[in-house]
Amino acid sequence: AQTVTQSQPEMSVQEAETVTLSCTYDTSESNYYLFWYKQPPSRQMILVIRQEAYKQQNATENRFSVNFQKAAKSFSLKISDSQLGDTAMYFCAFMNDDKLSFGAGTTVTVRA
Amino acid sequence: EAGVTQSPTHLIKTRGQQVTLRCSPISGHTSVYWYQQALGLGLQFLLWYDEGEERNRGNFPPRFSGRQFPNYSSELNVNALELEDSALYLCASTRRGLVSGANVLTFGAGSRLTVL
């Protein structure tokens, strides 16, 4: 079974600064996909970024980027130039065999 | 394009009652996933339906069940409600299963269930 661990329940960051969220996972598979989802107070889960395990290059989506360390089974998310709208709960997710497993989430608060 | 819609948005039930939650996927999506998000916990996988069939289920008791209709909409039924069933129930859809990884889940806003 796959497990996804997010060790930071809460993070706070000043507007325009950078915050990094950690995620580790456990799997014996070699081919899989990793995701970061964002859940704002509106509750709608939104995909932030996706990484394919066989790609060594770290994925980037505008101000969001990941640091994927396959050997260490680590998949951190960096939010640059934080904006007030980034305030949300962020979930790391692991996908394999049609099943998407989520971590417990990290609540990010961006301060004005 | 309309997103994934769920109903009801909020509901309150008492222990022992039964509840039905509904989900309409995005047009063209044939797969529906259900997740439970209890307070303080991550999303726990409940059920996956594709093309009208149950393809996989998570580690939940049999009183959690559901179905998918020919139009790909889905229902989640929970019988004999318990206090710990209080949670946000999220539905998500995708074109097909997630096997290829090319498909991404699109989530609805959820149904908030409170069991008293």
mmCIF file of C-alpha atoms in Angstrom:
data_model
loop_
_atom_site.group_PDB
_atom_site.id
_atom_site.type_symbol
_atom_site.label_atom_id
_atom_site.label_comp_id
_atom_site.label_asym_id
_atom_site.label_seq_id
_atom_site.Cartn_x
_atom_site.Cartn_y
_atom_site.Cartn_z
ATOM 1 C CA ALA A 1 0.000 0.000 0.000
ATOM 2 C CA GLN A 2 1.140 3.518 -0.699
ATOM 3 C CA THR A 3 1.376 6.102 2.041
ATOM 4 C CA VAL A 4 1.786 9.820 1.673
ATOM 5 C CA THR A 5 3.145 11.888 4.554
ATOM 6 C CA GLN A 6 2.924 15.642 4.955
ATOM 7 C CA SER A 7 4.749 16.521 8.134
ATOM 8 C CA GLN A 8 3.741 20.185 8.335
ATOM 9 C CA PRO A 9 0.132 20.668 9.496
ATOM 10 C CA GLU A 10 0.334 24.456 9.129
ATOM 11 C CA MET A 11 2.563 27.008 7.436
ATOM 12 C CA SER A 12 2.422 30.780 7.442
ATOM 13 C CA VAL A 13 4.129 33.046 4.932
ATOM 14 C CA GLN A 14 4.302 36.760 4.294
ATOM 15 C CA GLU A 15 2.842 37.968 1.041
ATOM 16 C CA ALA A 16 5.431 37.985 -1.776
ATOM 17 C CA GLU A 17 7.711 35.582 0.049
ATOM 18 C CA THR A 18 8.405 31.914 -0.645
ATOM 19 C CA VAL A 19 7.145 28.871 1.214
ATOM 20 C CA THR A 20 8.059 25.227 0.739
ATOM 21 C CA LEU A 21 5.772 22.360 1.659
ATOM 22 C CA SER A 22 7.213 18.924 2.245
ATOM 23 C CA CYS A 23 5.837 15.575 1.170
ATOM 24 C CA THR A 24 7.261 12.100 1.376
ATOM 25 C CA TYR A 25 5.764 8.890 0.116
ATOM 26 C CA ASP A 26 6.367 5.216 0.368
ATOM 27 C CA THR A 27 6.064 2.852 -2.555
ATOM 28 C CA SER A 28 7.752 -0.106 -4.145
ATOM 29 C CA GLU A 29 6.573 0.922 -7.607
ATOM 30 C CA SER A 30 8.892 2.526 -10.128
ATOM 31 C CA ASN A 31 6.300 4.180 -12.321
ATOM 32 C CA TYR A 32 3.784 6.501 -10.732
ATOM 33 C CA TYR A 33 2.526 10.058 -10.675
ATOM 34 C CA LEU A 34 2.609 12.710 -7.998
ATOM 35 C CA PHE A 35 0.328 15.674 -7.597
ATOM 36 C CA TRP A 36 -0.226 18.721 -5.471
ATOM 37 C CA TYR A 37 -3.817 19.787 -5.020
ATOM 38 C CA LYS A 38 -5.055 22.988 -3.428
ATOM 39 C CA GLN A 39 -8.283 23.256 -1.433
ATOM 40 C CA PRO A 40 -9.264 26.867 -0.691
ATOM 41 C CA PRO A 41 -11.960 27.718 1.852
ATOM 42 C CA SER A 42 -14.518 27.268 -0.919
ATOM 43 C CA ARG A 43 -13.712 23.525 -0.641
ATOM 44 C CA GLN A 44 -13.132 23.012 -4.356
ATOM 45 C CA MET A 45 -10.037 20.880 -4.865
ATOM 46 C CA ILE A 46 -7.883 22.298 -7.629
ATOM 47 C CA LEU A 47 -4.896 20.657 -9.279
ATOM 48 C CA VAL A 48 -1.768 22.742 -8.780
ATOM 49 C CA ILE A 49 0.955 20.665 -10.388
ATOM 50 C CA ARG A 50 1.721 17.158 -11.585
ATOM 51 C CA GLN A 51 4.970 15.182 -11.809
ATOM 52 C CA GLU A 52 5.590 11.933 -13.647
ATOM 53 C CA ALA A 53 8.041 9.711 -11.818
ATOM 54 C CA TYR A 54 9.976 8.731 -14.921
ATOM 55 C CA LYS A 55 10.724 12.373 -15.722
ATOM 56 C CA GLN A 56 13.753 13.732 -13.938
ATOM 57 C CA GLN A 57 12.952 17.343 -14.696
ATOM 58 C CA ASN A 58 11.025 19.063 -11.950
ATOM 59 C CA ALA A 59 7.589 20.323 -12.956
ATOM 60 C CA THR A 60 6.837 24.029 -12.865
ATOM 61 C CA GLU A 61 3.566 25.916 -13.179
ATOM 62 C CA ASN A 62 4.027 29.666 -12.957
ATOM 63 C CA ARG A 63 4.810 30.437 -9.298
ATOM 64 C CA PHE A 64 4.556 26.795 -8.271
ATOM 65 C CA SER A 65 7.430 24.375 -8.639
ATOM 66 C CA VAL A 66 8.365 21.019 -7.206
ATOM 67 C CA ASN A 67 11.563 19.412 -6.030
ATOM 68 C CA PHE A 68 11.204 15.746 -6.899
ATOM 69 C CA GLN A 69 13.785 13.470 -5.341
ATOM 70 C CA LYS A 70 12.880 9.979 -6.478
ATOM 71 C CA ALA A 71 15.523 8.113 -4.526
ATOM 72 C CA ALA A 72 14.536 9.883 -1.333
ATOM 73 C CA LYS A 73 10.818 9.549 -2.199
ATOM 74 C CA SER A 74 10.366 13.226 -1.611
ATOM 75 C CA PHE A 75 8.118 15.637 -3.483
ATOM 76 C CA SER A 76 8.123 19.165 -2.077
ATOM 77 C CA LEU A 77 6.144 22.122 -3.386
ATOM 78 C CA LYS A 78 7.558 25.622 -3.529
ATOM 79 C CA ILE A 79 5.243 28.594 -3.787
ATOM 80 C CA SER A 80 7.114 31.693 -4.897
ATOM 81 C CA ASP A 81 5.899 35.278 -4.600
ATOM 82 C CA SER A 82 3.044 34.143 -2.360
ATOM 83 C CA GLN A 83 -0.307 35.833 -2.884
ATOM 84 C CA LEU A 84 -3.277 36.153 -0.575
ATOM 85 C CA GLY A 85 -5.223 33.868 -2.909
ATOM 86 C CA ASP A 86 -2.761 31.094 -2.203
ATOM 87 C CA THR A 87 -4.255 30.695 1.257
ATOM 88 C CA ALA A 88 -5.605 27.151 1.234
ATOM 89 C CA MET A 89 -5.007 23.614 2.319
ATOM 90 C CA TYR A 90 -2.484 21.829 0.117
ATOM 91 C CA PHE A 91 -2.546 18.098 -0.416
ATOM 92 C CA CYS A 92 0.185 15.937 -1.818
ATOM 93 C CA ALA A 93 -1.124 12.915 -3.718
ATOM 94 C CA PHE A 94 0.336 9.728 -5.154
ATOM 95 C CA MET A 95 -1.246 7.895 -8.060
ATOM 96 C CA ASN A 96 -0.735 4.305 -9.075
ATOM 97 C CA ASP A 97 -3.081 1.623 -10.383
ATOM 98 C CA ASP A 98 -6.059 3.937 -10.714
ATOM 99 C CA LYS A 99 -5.929 4.924 -7.096
ATOM 100 C CA LEU A 100 -5.055 8.387 -5.866
ATOM 101 C CA SER A 101 -3.820 8.476 -2.259
ATOM 102 C CA PHE A 102 -3.608 11.762 -0.395
ATOM 103 C CA GLY A 103 -1.554 13.080 2.476
ATOM 104 C CA ALA A 104 -3.186 14.721 5.491
ATOM 105 C CA GLY A 105 -2.649 18.186 4.070
ATOM 106 C CA THR A 106 -0.828 21.385 5.009
ATOM 107 C CA THR A 107 -2.746 24.549 5.742
ATOM 108 C CA VAL A 108 -0.991 27.545 4.218
ATOM 109 C CA THR A 109 -1.871 31.028 5.369
ATOM 110 C CA VAL A 110 -0.528 34.003 3.434
ATOM 111 C CA ARG A 111 -0.271 37.146 5.578
ATOM 112 C CA ALA A 112 -0.746 40.604 4.115
ATOM 113 C CA GLU B 1 -18.084 23.572 -19.387
ATOM 114 C CA ALA B 2 -19.984 22.740 -16.230
ATOM 115 C CA GLY B 3 -17.845 21.314 -13.460
ATOM 116 C CA VAL B 4 -18.499 18.364 -11.203
ATOM 117 C CA THR B 5 -21.686 19.057 -9.283
ATOM 118 C CA GLN B 6 -22.635 17.514 -5.976
ATOM 119 C CA SER B 7 -25.819 17.603 -3.965
ATOM 120 C CA PRO B 8 -26.800 18.333 -1.320
ATOM 121 C CA THR B 9 -24.107 20.770 -0.214
ATOM 122 C CA HIS B 10 -24.930 20.370 3.462
ATOM 123 C CA LEU B 11 -27.059 17.940 5.409
ATOM 124 C CA ILE B 12 -27.622 16.874 8.979
ATOM 125 C CA LYS B 13 -28.629 13.365 9.971
ATOM 126 C CA THR B 14 -28.932 11.409 13.189
ATOM 127 C CA ARG B 15 -27.253 8.171 14.120
ATOM 128 C CA GLY B 16 -28.762 5.119 12.463
ATOM 129 C CA GLN B 17 -30.239 7.028 9.555
ATOM 130 C CA GLN B 18 -29.366 6.566 5.925
ATOM 131 C CA VAL B 19 -28.082 9.154 3.463
ATOM 132 C CA THR B 20 -27.697 9.404 -0.305
ATOM 133 C CA LEU B 21 -25.251 11.811 -1.883
ATOM 134 C CA ARG B 22 -25.265 12.609 -5.568
ATOM 135 C CA CYS B 23 -22.641 13.517 -8.096
ATOM 136 C CA SER B 24 -22.799 14.618 -11.723
ATOM 137 C CA PRO B 25 -19.477 14.359 -13.537
ATOM 138 C CA ILE B 26 -18.166 16.658 -16.208
ATOM 139 C CA SER B 27 -19.661 15.907 -19.604
ATOM 140 C CA GLY B 28 -17.545 13.272 -21.328
ATOM 141 C CA HIS B 29 -16.114 11.876 -18.110
ATOM 142 C CA THR B 30 -16.951 8.229 -17.474
ATOM 143 C CA SER B 31 -15.085 7.648 -14.210
ATOM 144 C CA VAL B 32 -16.281 8.832 -10.818
ATOM 145 C CA TYR B 33 -14.323 8.656 -7.588
ATOM 146 C CA TRP B 34 -15.644 9.218 -4.072
ATOM 147 C CA TYR B 35 -13.503 10.413 -1.171
ATOM 148 C CA GLN B 36 -14.206 11.061 2.484
ATOM 149 C CA GLN B 37 -12.497 14.020 4.112
ATOM 150 C CA ALA B 38 -12.963 13.911 7.861
ATOM 151 C CA LEU B 39 -11.804 16.818 10.012
ATOM 152 C CA GLY B 40 -8.059 16.704 10.526
ATOM 153 C CA LEU B 41 -7.565 13.834 8.134
ATOM 154 C CA GLY B 42 -6.615 13.721 4.513
ATOM 155 C CA LEU B 43 -8.843 12.418 1.795
ATOM 156 C CA GLN B 44 -9.669 8.762 2.215
ATOM 157 C CA PHE B 45 -10.534 6.849 -0.952
ATOM 158 C CA LEU B 46 -14.008 5.352 -0.837
ATOM 159 C CA LEU B 47 -15.114 4.087 -4.242
ATOM 160 C CA TRP B 48 -14.311 4.212 -7.927
ATOM 161 C CA TYR B 49 -16.861 3.706 -10.672
ATOM 162 C CA ASP B 50 -16.162 3.505 -14.371
ATOM 163 C CA GLU B 51 -18.589 2.756 -17.179
ATOM 164 C CA GLY B 52 -21.274 1.812 -14.690
ATOM 165 C CA GLU B 53 -19.185 -0.709 -12.777
ATOM 166 C CA GLU B 54 -17.545 -0.547 -9.363
ATOM 167 C CA ARG B 55 -13.824 -0.892 -10.101
ATOM 168 C CA ASN B 56 -12.278 -0.467 -6.690
ATOM 169 C CA ARG B 57 -13.186 0.417 -3.142
ATOM 170 C CA GLY B 58 -11.256 1.678 -0.189
ATOM 171 C CA ASN B 59 -11.066 0.296 3.319
ATOM 172 C CA PHE B 60 -14.599 1.173 4.378
ATOM 173 C CA PRO B 61 -17.369 -1.053 5.755
ATOM 174 C CA PRO B 62 -20.098 -2.414 3.453
ATOM 175 C CA ARG B 63 -22.602 0.139 4.712
ATOM 176 C CA PHE B 64 -20.822 2.518 2.347
ATOM 177 C CA SER B 65 -22.031 1.716 -1.133
ATOM 178 C CA GLY B 66 -22.948 3.387 -4.358
ATOM 179 C CA ARG B 67 -23.683 3.074 -7.984
ATOM 180 C CA GLN B 68 -23.142 4.737 -11.304
ATOM 181 C CA PHE B 69 -25.943 5.357 -13.734
ATOM 182 C CA PRO B 70 -25.925 5.070 -17.551
ATOM 183 C CA ASN B 71 -25.426 8.840 -17.793
ATOM 184 C CA TYR B 72 -22.300 8.402 -15.577
ATOM 185 C CA SER B 73 -23.754 10.272 -12.631
ATOM 186 C CA SER B 74 -23.238 8.532 -9.334
ATOM 187 C CA GLU B 75 -24.737 8.082 -5.894
ATOM 188 C CA LEU B 76 -23.020 7.338 -2.629
ATOM 189 C CA ASN B 77 -25.171 5.654 0.007
ATOM 190 C CA VAL B 78 -24.287 5.378 3.651
ATOM 191 C CA ASN B 79 -26.486 3.201 5.859
ATOM 192 C CA ALA B 80 -26.690 3.045 9.648
ATOM 193 C CA LEU B 81 -24.927 6.366 10.068
ATOM 194 C CA GLU B 82 -22.396 6.708 12.866
ATOM 195 C CA LEU B 83 -21.014 9.849 14.455
ATOM 196 C CA GLU B 84 -17.621 9.287 12.823
ATOM 197 C CA ASP B 85 -19.241 9.433 9.387
ATOM 198 C CA SER B 86 -19.406 13.209 9.799
ATOM 199 C CA ALA B 87 -17.191 14.500 7.028
ATOM 200 C CA LEU B 88 -16.954 16.253 3.701
ATOM 201 C CA TYR B 89 -17.669 13.794 0.899
ATOM 202 C CA LEU B 90 -15.944 14.689 -2.322
ATOM 203 C CA CYS B 91 -16.737 13.375 -5.749
ATOM 204 C CA ALA B 92 -14.285 13.613 -8.628
ATOM 205 C CA SER B 93 -14.474 12.639 -12.261
ATOM 206 C CA THR B 94 -12.093 11.913 -15.089
ATOM 207 C CA ARG B 95 -12.352 10.716 -18.667
ATOM 208 C CA ARG B 96 -11.216 7.216 -17.890
ATOM 209 C CA GLY B 97 -9.377 5.553 -15.054
ATOM 210 C CA LEU B 98 -6.169 7.090 -13.837
ATOM 211 C CA VAL B 99 -3.985 4.282 -15.145
ATOM 212 C CA SER B 100 -2.152 6.334 -17.712
ATOM 213 C CA GLY B 101 -1.654 9.279 -15.434
ATOM 214 C CA ALA B 102 -2.598 11.512 -18.302
ATOM 215 C CA ASN B 103 -6.047 11.958 -16.846
ATOM 216 C CA VAL B 104 -6.504 14.241 -13.894
ATOM 217 C CA LEU B 105 -9.296 14.177 -11.365
ATOM 218 C CA THR B 106 -11.639 17.156 -11.324
ATOM 219 C CA PHE B 107 -13.338 17.564 -7.979
ATOM 220 C CA GLY B 108 -16.729 18.828 -6.956
ATOM 221 C CA ALA B 109 -17.238 21.156 -4.000
ATOM 222 C CA GLY B 110 -18.399 18.319 -1.787
ATOM 223 C CA SER B 111 -21.311 17.425 0.447
ATOM 224 C CA ARG B 112 -20.861 18.265 4.118
ATOM 225 C CA LEU B 113 -22.517 15.571 6.255
ATOM 226 C CA THR B 114 -23.036 16.070 9.966
ATOM 227 C CA VAL B 115 -24.224 13.124 12.032
ATOM 228 C CA LEU B 116 -25.711 13.962 15.434
#
